[in-house]
Structures are given as C-alpha cells and as structure tokens.
Tab-separated table of C-alpha atoms in Angstrom:
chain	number	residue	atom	x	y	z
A	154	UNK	CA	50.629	61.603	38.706
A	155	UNK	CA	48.503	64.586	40.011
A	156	UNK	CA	45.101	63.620	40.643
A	157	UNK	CA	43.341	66.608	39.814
A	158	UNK	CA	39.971	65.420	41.490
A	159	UNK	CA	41.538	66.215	44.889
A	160	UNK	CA	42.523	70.289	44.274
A	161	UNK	CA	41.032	72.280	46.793
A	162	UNK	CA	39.168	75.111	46.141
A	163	UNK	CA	41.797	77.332	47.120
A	164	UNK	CA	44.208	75.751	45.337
A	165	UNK	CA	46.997	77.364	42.969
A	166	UNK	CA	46.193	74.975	40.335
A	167	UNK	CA	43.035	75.866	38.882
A	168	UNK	CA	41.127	73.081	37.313
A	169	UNK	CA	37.425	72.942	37.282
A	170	UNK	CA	34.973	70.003	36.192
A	171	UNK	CA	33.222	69.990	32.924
A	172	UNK	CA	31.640	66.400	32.706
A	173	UNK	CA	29.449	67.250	35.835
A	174	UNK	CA	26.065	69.405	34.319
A	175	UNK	CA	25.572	72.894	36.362
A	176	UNK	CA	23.087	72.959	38.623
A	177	UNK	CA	22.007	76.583	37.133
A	178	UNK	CA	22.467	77.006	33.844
A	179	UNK	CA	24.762	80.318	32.900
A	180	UNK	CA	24.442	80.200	29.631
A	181	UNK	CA	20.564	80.550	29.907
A	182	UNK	CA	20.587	84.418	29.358
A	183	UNK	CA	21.773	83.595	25.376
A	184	UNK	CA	17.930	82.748	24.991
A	185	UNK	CA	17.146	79.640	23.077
A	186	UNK	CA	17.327	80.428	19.606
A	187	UNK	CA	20.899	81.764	20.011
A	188	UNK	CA	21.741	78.616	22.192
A	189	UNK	CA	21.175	76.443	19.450
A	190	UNK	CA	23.103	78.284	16.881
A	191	UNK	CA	25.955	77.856	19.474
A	192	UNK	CA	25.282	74.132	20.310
A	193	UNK	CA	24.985	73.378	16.441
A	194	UNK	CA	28.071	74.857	15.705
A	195	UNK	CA	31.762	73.535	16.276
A	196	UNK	CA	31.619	75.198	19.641
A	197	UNK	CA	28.694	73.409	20.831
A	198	UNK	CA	30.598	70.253	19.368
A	199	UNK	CA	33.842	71.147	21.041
A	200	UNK	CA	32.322	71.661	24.561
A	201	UNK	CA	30.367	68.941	24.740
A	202	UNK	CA	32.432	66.340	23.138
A	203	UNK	CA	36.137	67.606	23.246
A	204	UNK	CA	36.905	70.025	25.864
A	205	UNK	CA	36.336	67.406	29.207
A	206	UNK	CA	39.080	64.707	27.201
A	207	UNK	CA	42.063	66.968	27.243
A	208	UNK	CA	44.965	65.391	29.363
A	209	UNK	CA	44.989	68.086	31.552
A	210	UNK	CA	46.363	65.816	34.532
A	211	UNK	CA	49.555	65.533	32.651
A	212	UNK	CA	49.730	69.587	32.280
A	213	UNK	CA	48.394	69.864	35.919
A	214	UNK	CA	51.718	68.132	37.281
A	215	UNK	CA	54.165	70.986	36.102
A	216	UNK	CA	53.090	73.284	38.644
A	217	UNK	CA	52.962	72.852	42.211
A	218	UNK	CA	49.904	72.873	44.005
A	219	UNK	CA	49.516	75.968	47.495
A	220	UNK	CA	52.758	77.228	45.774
A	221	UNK	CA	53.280	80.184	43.521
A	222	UNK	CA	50.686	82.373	41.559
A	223	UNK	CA	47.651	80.809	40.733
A	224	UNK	CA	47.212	79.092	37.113
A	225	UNK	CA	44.842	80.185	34.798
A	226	UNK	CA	41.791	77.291	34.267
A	227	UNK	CA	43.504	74.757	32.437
A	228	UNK	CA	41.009	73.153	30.528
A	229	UNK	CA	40.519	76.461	28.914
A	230	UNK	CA	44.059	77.481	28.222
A	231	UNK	CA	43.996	74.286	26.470
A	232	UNK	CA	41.273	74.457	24.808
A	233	UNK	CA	42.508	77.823	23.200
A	234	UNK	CA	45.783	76.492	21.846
A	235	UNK	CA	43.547	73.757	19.940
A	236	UNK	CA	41.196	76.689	18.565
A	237	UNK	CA	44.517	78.741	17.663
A	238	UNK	CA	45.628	75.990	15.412
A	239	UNK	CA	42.419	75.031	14.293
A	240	UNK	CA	41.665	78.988	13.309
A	241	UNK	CA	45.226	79.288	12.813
A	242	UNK	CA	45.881	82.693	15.034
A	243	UNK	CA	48.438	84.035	16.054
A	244	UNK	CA	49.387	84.371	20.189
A	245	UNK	CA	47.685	88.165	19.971
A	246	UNK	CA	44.805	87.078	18.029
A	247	UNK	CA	44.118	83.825	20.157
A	248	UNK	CA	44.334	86.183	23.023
A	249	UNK	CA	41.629	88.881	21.326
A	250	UNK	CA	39.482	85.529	20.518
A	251	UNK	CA	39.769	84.023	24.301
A	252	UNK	CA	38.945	87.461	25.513
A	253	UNK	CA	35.946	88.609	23.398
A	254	UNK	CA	34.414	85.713	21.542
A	255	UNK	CA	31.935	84.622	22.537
A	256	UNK	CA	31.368	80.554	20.708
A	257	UNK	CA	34.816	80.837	22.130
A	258	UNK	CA	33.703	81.834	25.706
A	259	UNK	CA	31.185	78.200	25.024
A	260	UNK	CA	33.346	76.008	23.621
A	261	UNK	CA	35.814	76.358	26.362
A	262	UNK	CA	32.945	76.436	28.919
A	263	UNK	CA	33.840	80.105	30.466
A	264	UNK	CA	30.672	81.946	31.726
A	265	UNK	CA	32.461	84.146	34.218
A	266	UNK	CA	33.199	87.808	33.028
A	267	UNK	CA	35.935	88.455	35.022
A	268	UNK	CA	39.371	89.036	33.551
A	269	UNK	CA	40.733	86.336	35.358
A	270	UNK	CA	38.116	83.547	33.850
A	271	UNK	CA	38.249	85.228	29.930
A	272	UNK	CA	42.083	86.859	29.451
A	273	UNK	CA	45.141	85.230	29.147
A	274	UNK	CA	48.382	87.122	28.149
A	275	UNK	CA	50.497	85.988	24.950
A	276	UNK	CA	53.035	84.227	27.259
A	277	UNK	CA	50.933	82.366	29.228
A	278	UNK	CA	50.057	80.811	25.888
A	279	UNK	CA	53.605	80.312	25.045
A	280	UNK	CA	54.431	78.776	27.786
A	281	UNK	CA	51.638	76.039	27.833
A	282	UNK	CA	52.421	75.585	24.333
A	283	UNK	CA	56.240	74.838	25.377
A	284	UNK	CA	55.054	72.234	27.778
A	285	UNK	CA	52.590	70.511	25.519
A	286	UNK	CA	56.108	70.274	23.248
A	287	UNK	CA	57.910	69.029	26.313
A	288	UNK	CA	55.625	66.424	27.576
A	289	UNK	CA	54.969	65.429	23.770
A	290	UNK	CA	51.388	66.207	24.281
A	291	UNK	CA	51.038	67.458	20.521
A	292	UNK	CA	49.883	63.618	19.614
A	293	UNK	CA	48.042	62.637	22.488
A	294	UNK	CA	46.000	65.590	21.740
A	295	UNK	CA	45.555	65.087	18.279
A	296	UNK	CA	44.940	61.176	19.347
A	297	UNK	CA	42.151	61.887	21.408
A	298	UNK	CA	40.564	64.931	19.583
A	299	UNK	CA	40.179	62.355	16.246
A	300	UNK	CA	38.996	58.827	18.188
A	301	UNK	CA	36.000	61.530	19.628
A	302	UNK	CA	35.063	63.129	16.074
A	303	UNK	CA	35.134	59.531	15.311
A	304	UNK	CA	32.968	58.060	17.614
A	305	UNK	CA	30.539	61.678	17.391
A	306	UNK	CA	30.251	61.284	13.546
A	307	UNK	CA	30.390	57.292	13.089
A	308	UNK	CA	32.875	58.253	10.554
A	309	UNK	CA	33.608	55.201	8.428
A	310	UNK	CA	37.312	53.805	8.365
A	311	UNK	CA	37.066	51.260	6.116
A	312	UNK	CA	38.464	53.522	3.258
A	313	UNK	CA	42.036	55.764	3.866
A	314	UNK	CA	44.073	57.306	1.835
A	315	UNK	CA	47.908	58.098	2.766
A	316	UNK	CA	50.115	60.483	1.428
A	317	UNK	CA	52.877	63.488	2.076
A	318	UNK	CA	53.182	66.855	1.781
A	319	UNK	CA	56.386	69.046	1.697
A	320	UNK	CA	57.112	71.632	3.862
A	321	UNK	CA	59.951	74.324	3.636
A	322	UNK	CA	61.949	74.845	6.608
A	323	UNK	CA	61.797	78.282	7.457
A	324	UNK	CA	65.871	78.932	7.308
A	325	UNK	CA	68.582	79.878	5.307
A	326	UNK	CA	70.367	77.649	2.616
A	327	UNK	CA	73.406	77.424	3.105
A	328	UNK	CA	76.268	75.821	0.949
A	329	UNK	CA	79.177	73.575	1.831
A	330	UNK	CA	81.312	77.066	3.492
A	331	UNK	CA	78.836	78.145	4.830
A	332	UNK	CA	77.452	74.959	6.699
A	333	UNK	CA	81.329	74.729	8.231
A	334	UNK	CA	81.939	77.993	9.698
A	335	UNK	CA	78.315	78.592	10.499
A	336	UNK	CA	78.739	75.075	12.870
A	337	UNK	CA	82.190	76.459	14.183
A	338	UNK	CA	80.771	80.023	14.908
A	339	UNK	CA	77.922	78.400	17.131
A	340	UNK	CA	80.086	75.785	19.001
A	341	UNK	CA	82.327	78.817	19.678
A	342	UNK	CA	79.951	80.938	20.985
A	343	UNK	CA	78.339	78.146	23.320
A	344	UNK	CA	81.706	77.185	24.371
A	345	UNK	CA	81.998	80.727	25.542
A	346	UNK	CA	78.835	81.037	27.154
A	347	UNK	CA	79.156	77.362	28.933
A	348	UNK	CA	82.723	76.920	29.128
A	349	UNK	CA	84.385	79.841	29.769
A	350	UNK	CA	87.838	78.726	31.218
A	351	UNK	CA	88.265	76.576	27.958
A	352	UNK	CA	86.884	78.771	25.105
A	353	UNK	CA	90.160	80.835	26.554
A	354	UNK	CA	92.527	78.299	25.402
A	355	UNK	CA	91.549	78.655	21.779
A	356	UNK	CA	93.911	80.715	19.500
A	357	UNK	CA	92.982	84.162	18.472
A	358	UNK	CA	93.470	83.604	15.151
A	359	UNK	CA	90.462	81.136	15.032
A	360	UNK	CA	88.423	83.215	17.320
A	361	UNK	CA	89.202	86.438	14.960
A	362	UNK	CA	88.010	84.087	11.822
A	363	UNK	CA	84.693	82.987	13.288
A	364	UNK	CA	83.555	84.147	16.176
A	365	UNK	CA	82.247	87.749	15.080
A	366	UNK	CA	79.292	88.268	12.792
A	367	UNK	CA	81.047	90.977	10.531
A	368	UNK	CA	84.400	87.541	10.292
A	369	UNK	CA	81.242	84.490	9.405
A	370	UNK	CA	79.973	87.291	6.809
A	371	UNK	CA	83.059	86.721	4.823
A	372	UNK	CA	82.765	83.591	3.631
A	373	UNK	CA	79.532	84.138	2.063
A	374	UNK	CA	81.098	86.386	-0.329
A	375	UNK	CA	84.253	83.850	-1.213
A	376	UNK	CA	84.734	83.892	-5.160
A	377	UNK	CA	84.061	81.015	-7.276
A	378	UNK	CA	88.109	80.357	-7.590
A	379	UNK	CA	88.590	80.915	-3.992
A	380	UNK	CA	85.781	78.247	-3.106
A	381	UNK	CA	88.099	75.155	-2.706
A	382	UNK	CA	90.457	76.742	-0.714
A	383	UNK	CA	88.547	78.166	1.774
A	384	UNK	CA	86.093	74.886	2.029
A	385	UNK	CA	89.917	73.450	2.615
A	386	UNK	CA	90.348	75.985	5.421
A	387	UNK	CA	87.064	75.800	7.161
A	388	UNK	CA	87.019	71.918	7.150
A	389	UNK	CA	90.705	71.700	8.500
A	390	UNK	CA	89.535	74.100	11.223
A	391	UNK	CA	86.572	72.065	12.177
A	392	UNK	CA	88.709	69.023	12.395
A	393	UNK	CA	91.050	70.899	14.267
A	394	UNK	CA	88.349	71.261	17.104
A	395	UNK	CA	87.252	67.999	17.179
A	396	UNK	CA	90.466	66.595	17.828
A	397	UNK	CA	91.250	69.061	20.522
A	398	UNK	CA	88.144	68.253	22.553
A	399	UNK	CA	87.154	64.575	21.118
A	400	UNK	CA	88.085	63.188	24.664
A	401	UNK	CA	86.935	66.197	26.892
A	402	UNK	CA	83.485	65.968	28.322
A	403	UNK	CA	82.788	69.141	29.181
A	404	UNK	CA	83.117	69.825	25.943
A	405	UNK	CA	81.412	66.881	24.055
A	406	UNK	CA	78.370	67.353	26.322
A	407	UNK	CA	77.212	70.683	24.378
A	408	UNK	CA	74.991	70.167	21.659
A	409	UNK	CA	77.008	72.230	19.172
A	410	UNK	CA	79.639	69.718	19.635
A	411	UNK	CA	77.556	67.098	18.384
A	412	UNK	CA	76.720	69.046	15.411
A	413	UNK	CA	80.722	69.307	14.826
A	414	UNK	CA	80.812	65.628	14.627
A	415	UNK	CA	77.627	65.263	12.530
A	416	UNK	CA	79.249	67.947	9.978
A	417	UNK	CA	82.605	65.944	9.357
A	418	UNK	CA	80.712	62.687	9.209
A	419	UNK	CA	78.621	64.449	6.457
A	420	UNK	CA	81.172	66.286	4.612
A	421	UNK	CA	84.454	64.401	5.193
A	422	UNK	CA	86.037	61.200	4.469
A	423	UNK	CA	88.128	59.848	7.034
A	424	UNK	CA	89.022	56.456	5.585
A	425	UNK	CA	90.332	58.444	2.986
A	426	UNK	CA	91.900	61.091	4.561
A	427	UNK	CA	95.410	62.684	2.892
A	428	UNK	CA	98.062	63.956	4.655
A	429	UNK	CA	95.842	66.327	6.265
A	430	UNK	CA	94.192	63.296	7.703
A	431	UNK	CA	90.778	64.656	6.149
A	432	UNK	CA	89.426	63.959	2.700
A	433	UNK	CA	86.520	65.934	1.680
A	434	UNK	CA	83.445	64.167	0.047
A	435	UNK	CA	82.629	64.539	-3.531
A	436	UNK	CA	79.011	66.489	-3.481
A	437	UNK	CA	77.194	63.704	-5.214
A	438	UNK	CA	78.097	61.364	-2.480
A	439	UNK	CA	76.710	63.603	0.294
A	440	UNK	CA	73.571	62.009	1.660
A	441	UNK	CA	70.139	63.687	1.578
A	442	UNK	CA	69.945	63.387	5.459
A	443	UNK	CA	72.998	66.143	5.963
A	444	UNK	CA	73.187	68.798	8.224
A	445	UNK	CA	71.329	71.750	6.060
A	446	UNK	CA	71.548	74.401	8.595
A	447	UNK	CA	73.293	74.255	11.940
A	448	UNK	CA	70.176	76.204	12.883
A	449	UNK	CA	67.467	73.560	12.050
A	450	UNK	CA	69.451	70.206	12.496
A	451	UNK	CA	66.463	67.929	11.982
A	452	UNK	CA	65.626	69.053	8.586
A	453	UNK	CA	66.695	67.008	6.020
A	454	UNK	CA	66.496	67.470	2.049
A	455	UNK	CA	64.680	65.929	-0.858
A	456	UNK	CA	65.876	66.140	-4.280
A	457	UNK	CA	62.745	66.994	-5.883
A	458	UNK	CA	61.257	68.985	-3.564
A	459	UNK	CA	64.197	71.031	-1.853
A	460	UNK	CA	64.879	71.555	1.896
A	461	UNK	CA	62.784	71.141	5.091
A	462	UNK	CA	60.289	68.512	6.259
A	463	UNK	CA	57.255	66.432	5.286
A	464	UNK	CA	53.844	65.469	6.887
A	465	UNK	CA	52.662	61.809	5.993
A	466	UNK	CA	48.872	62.136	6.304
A	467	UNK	CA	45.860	59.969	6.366
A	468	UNK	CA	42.567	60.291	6.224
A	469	UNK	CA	39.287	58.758	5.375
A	470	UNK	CA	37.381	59.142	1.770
A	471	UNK	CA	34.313	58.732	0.423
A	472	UNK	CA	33.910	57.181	-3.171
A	473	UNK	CA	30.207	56.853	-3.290
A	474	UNK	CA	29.163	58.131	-6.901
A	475	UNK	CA	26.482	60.384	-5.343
A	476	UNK	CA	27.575	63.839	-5.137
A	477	UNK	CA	25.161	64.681	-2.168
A	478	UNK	CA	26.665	62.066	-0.543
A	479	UNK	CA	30.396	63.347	-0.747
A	480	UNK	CA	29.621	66.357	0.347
A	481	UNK	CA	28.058	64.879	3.592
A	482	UNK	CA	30.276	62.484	4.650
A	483	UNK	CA	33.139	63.911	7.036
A	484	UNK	CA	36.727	63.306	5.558
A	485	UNK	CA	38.710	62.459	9.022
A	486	UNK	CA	42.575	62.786	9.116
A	487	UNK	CA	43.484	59.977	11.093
A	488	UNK	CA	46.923	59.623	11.141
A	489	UNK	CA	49.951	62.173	11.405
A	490	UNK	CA	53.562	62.150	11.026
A	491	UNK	CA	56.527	64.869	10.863
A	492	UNK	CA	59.374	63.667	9.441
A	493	UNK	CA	62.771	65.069	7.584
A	494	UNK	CA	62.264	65.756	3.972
A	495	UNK	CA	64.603	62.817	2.900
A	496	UNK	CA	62.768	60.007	4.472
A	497	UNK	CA	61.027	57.890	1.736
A	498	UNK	CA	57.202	57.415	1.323
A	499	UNK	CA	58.365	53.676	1.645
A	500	UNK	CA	58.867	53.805	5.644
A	501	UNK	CA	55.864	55.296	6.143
A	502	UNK	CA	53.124	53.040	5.118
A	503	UNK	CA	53.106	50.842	8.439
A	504	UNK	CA	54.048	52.398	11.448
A	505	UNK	CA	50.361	54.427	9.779
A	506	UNK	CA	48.284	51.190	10.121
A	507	UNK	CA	49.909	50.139	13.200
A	508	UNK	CA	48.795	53.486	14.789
A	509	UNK	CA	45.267	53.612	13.507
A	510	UNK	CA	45.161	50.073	15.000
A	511	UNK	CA	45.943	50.701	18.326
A	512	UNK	CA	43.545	53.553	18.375
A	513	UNK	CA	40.285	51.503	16.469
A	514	UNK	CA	40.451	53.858	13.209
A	515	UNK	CA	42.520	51.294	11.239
A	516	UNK	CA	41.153	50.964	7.498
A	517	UNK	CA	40.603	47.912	5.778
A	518	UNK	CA	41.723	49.406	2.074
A	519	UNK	CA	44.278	52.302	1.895
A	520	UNK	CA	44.959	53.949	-1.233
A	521	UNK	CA	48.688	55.138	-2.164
A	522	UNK	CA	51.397	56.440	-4.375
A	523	UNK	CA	53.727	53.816	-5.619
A	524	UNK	CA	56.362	54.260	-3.154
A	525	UNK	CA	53.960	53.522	-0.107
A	526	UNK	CA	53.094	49.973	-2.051
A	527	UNK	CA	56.348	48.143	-1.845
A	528	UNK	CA	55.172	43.817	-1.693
A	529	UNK	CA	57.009	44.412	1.359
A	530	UNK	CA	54.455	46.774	3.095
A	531	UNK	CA	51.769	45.053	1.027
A	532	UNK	CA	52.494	41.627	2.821
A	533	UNK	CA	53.039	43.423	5.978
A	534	UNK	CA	49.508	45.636	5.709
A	535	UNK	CA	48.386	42.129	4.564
A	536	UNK	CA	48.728	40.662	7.960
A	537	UNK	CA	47.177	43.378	9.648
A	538	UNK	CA	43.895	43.151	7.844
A	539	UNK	CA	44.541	46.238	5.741
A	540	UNK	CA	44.851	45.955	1.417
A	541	UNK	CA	46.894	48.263	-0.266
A	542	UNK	CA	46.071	50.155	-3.568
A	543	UNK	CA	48.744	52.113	-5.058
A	544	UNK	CA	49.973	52.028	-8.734
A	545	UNK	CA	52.939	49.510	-9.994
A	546	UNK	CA	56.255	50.950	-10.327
A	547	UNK	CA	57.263	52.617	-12.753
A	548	UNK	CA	56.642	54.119	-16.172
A	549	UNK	CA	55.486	52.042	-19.002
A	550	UNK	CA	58.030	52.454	-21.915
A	551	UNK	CA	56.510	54.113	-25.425
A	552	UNK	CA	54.711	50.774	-27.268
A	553	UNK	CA	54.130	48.654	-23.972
A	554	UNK	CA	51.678	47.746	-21.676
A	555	UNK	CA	51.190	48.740	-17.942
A	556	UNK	CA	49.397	46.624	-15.498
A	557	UNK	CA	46.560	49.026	-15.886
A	558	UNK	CA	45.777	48.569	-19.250
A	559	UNK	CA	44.695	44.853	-18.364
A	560	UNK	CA	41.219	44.474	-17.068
A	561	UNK	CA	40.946	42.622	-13.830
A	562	UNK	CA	38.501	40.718	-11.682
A	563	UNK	CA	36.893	41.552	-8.631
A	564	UNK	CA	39.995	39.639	-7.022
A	565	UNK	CA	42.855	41.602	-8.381
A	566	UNK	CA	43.710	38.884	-10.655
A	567	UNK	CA	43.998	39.565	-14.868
A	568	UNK	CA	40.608	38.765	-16.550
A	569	UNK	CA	41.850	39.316	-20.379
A	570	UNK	CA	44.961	41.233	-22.302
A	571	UNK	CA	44.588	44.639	-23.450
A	572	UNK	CA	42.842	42.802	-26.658
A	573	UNK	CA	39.990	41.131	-24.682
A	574	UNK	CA	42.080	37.678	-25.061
A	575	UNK	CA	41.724	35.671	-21.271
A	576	UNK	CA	45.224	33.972	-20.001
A	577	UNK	CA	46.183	30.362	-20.948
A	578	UNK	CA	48.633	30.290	-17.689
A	579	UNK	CA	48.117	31.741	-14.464
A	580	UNK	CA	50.798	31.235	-11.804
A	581	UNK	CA	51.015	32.112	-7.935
A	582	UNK	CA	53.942	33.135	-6.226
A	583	UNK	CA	54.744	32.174	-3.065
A	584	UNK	CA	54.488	36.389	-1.827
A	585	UNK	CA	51.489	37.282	-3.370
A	586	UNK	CA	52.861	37.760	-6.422
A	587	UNK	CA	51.579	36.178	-9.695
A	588	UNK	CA	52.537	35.653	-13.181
A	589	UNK	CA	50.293	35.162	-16.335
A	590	UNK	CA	50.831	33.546	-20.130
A	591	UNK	CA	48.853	34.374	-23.272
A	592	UNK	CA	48.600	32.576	-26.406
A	593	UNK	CA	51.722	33.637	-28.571
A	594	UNK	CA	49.236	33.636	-31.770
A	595	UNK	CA	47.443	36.630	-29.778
A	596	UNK	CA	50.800	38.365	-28.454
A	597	UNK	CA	53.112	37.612	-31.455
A	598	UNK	CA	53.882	40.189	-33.884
C-alpha cells in the first residue's frame, strides 16, 4: 500500500494534508460573518468532518509516484465526485461547480486560485470515477461518509426501516428473437475484433444473417406467423456456435461467449432436446433472472415491476408524536444494496443487519414489508439483537380476521379477540411461534 505521508513535495502524486490546521488562515479574507454561513452549512460540515476520511491511499496507488504528469489533489477530486452525486451534476456541471463555487472551493479545502488547484477537466472526473468502480470504492465511501454523519449528529439507530425501490434499466426490451441474434451479433463482432484467424472460419451465410446492423434489424420486424420459425432459426444458430467452440479456449475466454451459454441455459431445454438436440422453453417456465439484454447482463426482471434493478435501503426514523421533533431529527440511510430486479425482499433482510453491525449503526427494531419478515429472518435478526416488525402474510379473506385486528400486549402476545374476549389457551412454539384458543361460546356462530 502507498503510504501517502511519505510523497515529496515534488512528487507526481499530489496529496496534501487536511487534518493538520494552517498555520495562516486563507480563508480569513471571507470575513467572519460569511465564514460562518460557510462553516454552518454542509460545506463547513463536509470539510471538517468528511473530506480528511476519504481512502485516498487506495486511489493514491494507481499512479506511480516521479513518473508521468502530475495528478490533480486527490482529496479534492474526490471530494467533487461525492458533491456531484450528492447535487446530482453532471461531469460539465461538477466541473463549472469545482471551478467557480465557492462552499465548493471550502468544502474541498482549495484556497489556491490557480487553475491547477480549482479546474479539473470532464475526464479527469471520469476517470477517477472508473477507478473508484474498479477498486469497489463506491461502498467504502458511502461506509465511511454515514459512520461520520453518525457520530457528528448522534443520530439514533435504535429504530430502521428497510425497504426497495425499483429502478429501470436504461436499455432496450427485447423479446425472445431478439435476445438470440442480438447475443450472436455481439459474440460475432468480438470474435472478430479478438480472434481474427477464427471469426474467418465461420460461414458467410451466418455472418451475412447477423453480423451487419441493416441483417440484426430484420428480425425485429418478423410477423406474428413467422415468429416460431425464426426463434427456431436463431436458437439452432446459437447452438450451432456453442458446439463449434464449447472446447476452444480462445474462444470461451470472451465474455460474449459466456453470454451464449447463459442464453441457451435460459431459453433452451437440453434434457429435452428433439432431433435438433435443442428444445425450446415454454415462456412461463423462463426464470425472472434471464438474460434481458445482451447489453445489460446483470439486470434481471420482476413481474410486477418490469425490467432493471432494485436498491434495498435503510435508514433510521423517528416516531416521536411531536412534530417539531420529526422535523429535527436527521433520517440517516444506513445501509445500501444494488441488486437485479428479481431478487426477493426475502434475501435481503440480513446480510442489512449484519452490515450495520460491523459498522456500529445496527438497529435494535427494524420495520418491514412482509416479505423482509419471514420466521426465518425473524429468528435470525433475533440472534443478532435486532426485532423485526413487518405485517403477517397475506390477505385476510372477506368475513375473517387478520392478526391485526387482535389487540396485543406490550410483548407481542394476543391480549383479547376482536370482541374484547381474553384467550383460554395460549401455546408456545418451539420457533417463536405461538398459538391461541378462545371460548367456542364467544367464537361459535
């Protein structure tokens, strides 16, 4: 690991210290009323609480160090891709802010006027942001931007709340045709580009079907009748590929291979297969997690909700009846997850508490959608110190009761029926979950 302490002045990775205090103030000429506007703002609060915990170190060690042009300071250029999501900018405007804002100019600690301390051009951001991706610095960032606010605010995290949100994949739907020769045009092309000697061996009549834009456009405009037959064609030729290369590893080493594979395995029976030694699957037995674009392979689909991905969130509430109150108390996301859009609220629930754990945010009551409060996850949040509230499974059929509609203790457990009557049997199960009798003279009827 770099150890950015021990850069030289005159080194090519430019790093300075913000924890150390300056020995001459430069931000004395903003006067002191404008001073505190700035300290009392999120600026002031990202300077002095955020900016000196970015991993820098682990950014630091991608360049090279008395080698190459120099790097712009990399707390800063940090700093600013944090502000650009947080202001949600795009690369021009982030570049507009970092040059000419000035609570920007504090909160990333830049009192220099020179181009070289306040401009940074729109690929210099895009390429930090490509090594934050790289490095997977996306949640150690967020990791260590929320345990601060924590700490700064004393935000309470005895009381969470988890749940998802949907979010459509920016990409084309495609349908069964279209996934198949849009997976055989790519593979092509790659094999081309990476493979040369052996994209030559293919037949022309496959390259003339789905190699050239104007050939893939085709089968988006295959009639209704035609449909079958050409989903026959286009699944025959994928097989066809597979087959021919299955054992080659030049050729099984490109990606778009890979997504060959994934798109028979989704699409095709082979324990079934015909003649043709290829069955295709019925649609209703295609799985939610299939291949939904060739161009976005990790988005998945829900059937409610429609393509793309979903963010499981959590975050701390406040239920205290005072309005004043609400309105004061800082509601802190805590917890983050991307995942495909099939994946079920059910998975979620404790790899949420187990991260809030580690980090000393982890809630001692988390409220929930039904899904998220499985007795499996209950029992398992159970053990971690951590009670889950989330509604029974379930609809309540037209002329019966629901579990809400009996008033319970302070405990959890049933105090009366619907009616006011109290239970003549109570019984524990041996996983937390519990039975209770009434009177039939009270229930009958």
């Amino acid at each position: 690991m770099l150890n950015i302490n021990n850069i030289g002045a005159g080194a090519m990775i430019h790093v300075r210290d913000h924890k150390t205090p300056y020995l001459i103030d430069p931000w004395d000429y903003l006067g002191p009323k404008r001073r505190k506007l700035l300290d009392e703002s999120w600026a002031g609060l990202f300077r002095e609480h955020i900016l000196s915990e970015l991993p820098v170190h682990k950014i630091a060690s991608s360049y090279t160090d008395g080698f190459g042009r120099p790097t712009k300071e990399i707390y800063a250029t940090l700093g600013a891709l944090i502000l650009q999501q947080m202001h949600d900018l795009t690369d021009e405007e982030t570049v507009s802010q970092f040059s000419f804002n000035l609570q920007w100019h504090y909160a990333l600690d830049i009192p220099g006027e020179s181009d070289e301390a306040k401009y940074l051009c729109a690929k210099t951001l895009w390429t930090l942001r490509h090594l934050v991706a790289e490095k997977g610095l996306d949640r150690e960032l967020f990791n260590a931007t929320t345990e601060t606010l924590a700490k700064v605010f004393g935000v309470d995290t005895s009381k969470q709340r988890i749940d998802s949100v949907h979010i459509r994949s920016n990409m084309r739907r495609l349908g069964r045709i279209c996934i198949f020769s849009q997976s055989i045009h790519n593979f092509l092309i790659n094999l081309k580009r990476q493979r040369r000697a052996i994209f030559e061996t293919i037949e022309k009549e496959l390259l003339d079907r789905y190699l050239t834009e104007k050939a893939l456009g085709c089968f988006s405009l295959v009639k209704p009748s035609e449909s079958a037959k050409t989903l026959e064609t286009v699944s025959r030729d994928l097989l066809l590929l597979v087959e021919r290369f299955r054992q080659d590893k030049q050729v099984t080493s490109l990606t778009t291979f890979g997504v060959l594979l994934r798109v028979l395995k989704d699409q095709c029976d082979l324990a079934d297969a015909g003649p043709t030694g290829m069955a295709l699957k019925e649609p209703k037995k295609i799985l939610s997690s299939s291949l939904q674009n060739p161009s976005d392979p990790d988005a998945g689909y829900d059937a409610h909700k429609g393509q793309g991905y979903q963010i499981q969130v959590m975050e701390t509430y406040c239920d205290s009846p005072d309005e004043a109150t609400r309105e004061k108390t800082l509601n802190l996301i805590t917890h983050v997850e991307i995942e495909s859009a099939h994946v079920s609220d059910f998975h979620a629930l404790i790899p949420a508490v187990e991260s809030t754990k580690e980090r000393g945010l982890v809630p001692e009551e988390i409220l929930a959608d039904s899904l998220y409060g499985s007795e499996e996850n209950r029992e398992k949040a159970k053990d971690a110190g951590v009670e889950v509230i989330s509604p029974v499974m379930g609809t309540p059929k037209e002329g019966t009761f629901g579990l809400a509609d009996f008033p319970q203790t302070d405990k959890g457990k049933i105090a009366a029926c619907p009616q006011g009557h109290v239970p003549v049997k109570f019984k524990q199960g041996k996983k937390g979950a519990c039975s209770v009798g009434f009177a039939s003279q009270h229930c009958g009827g």
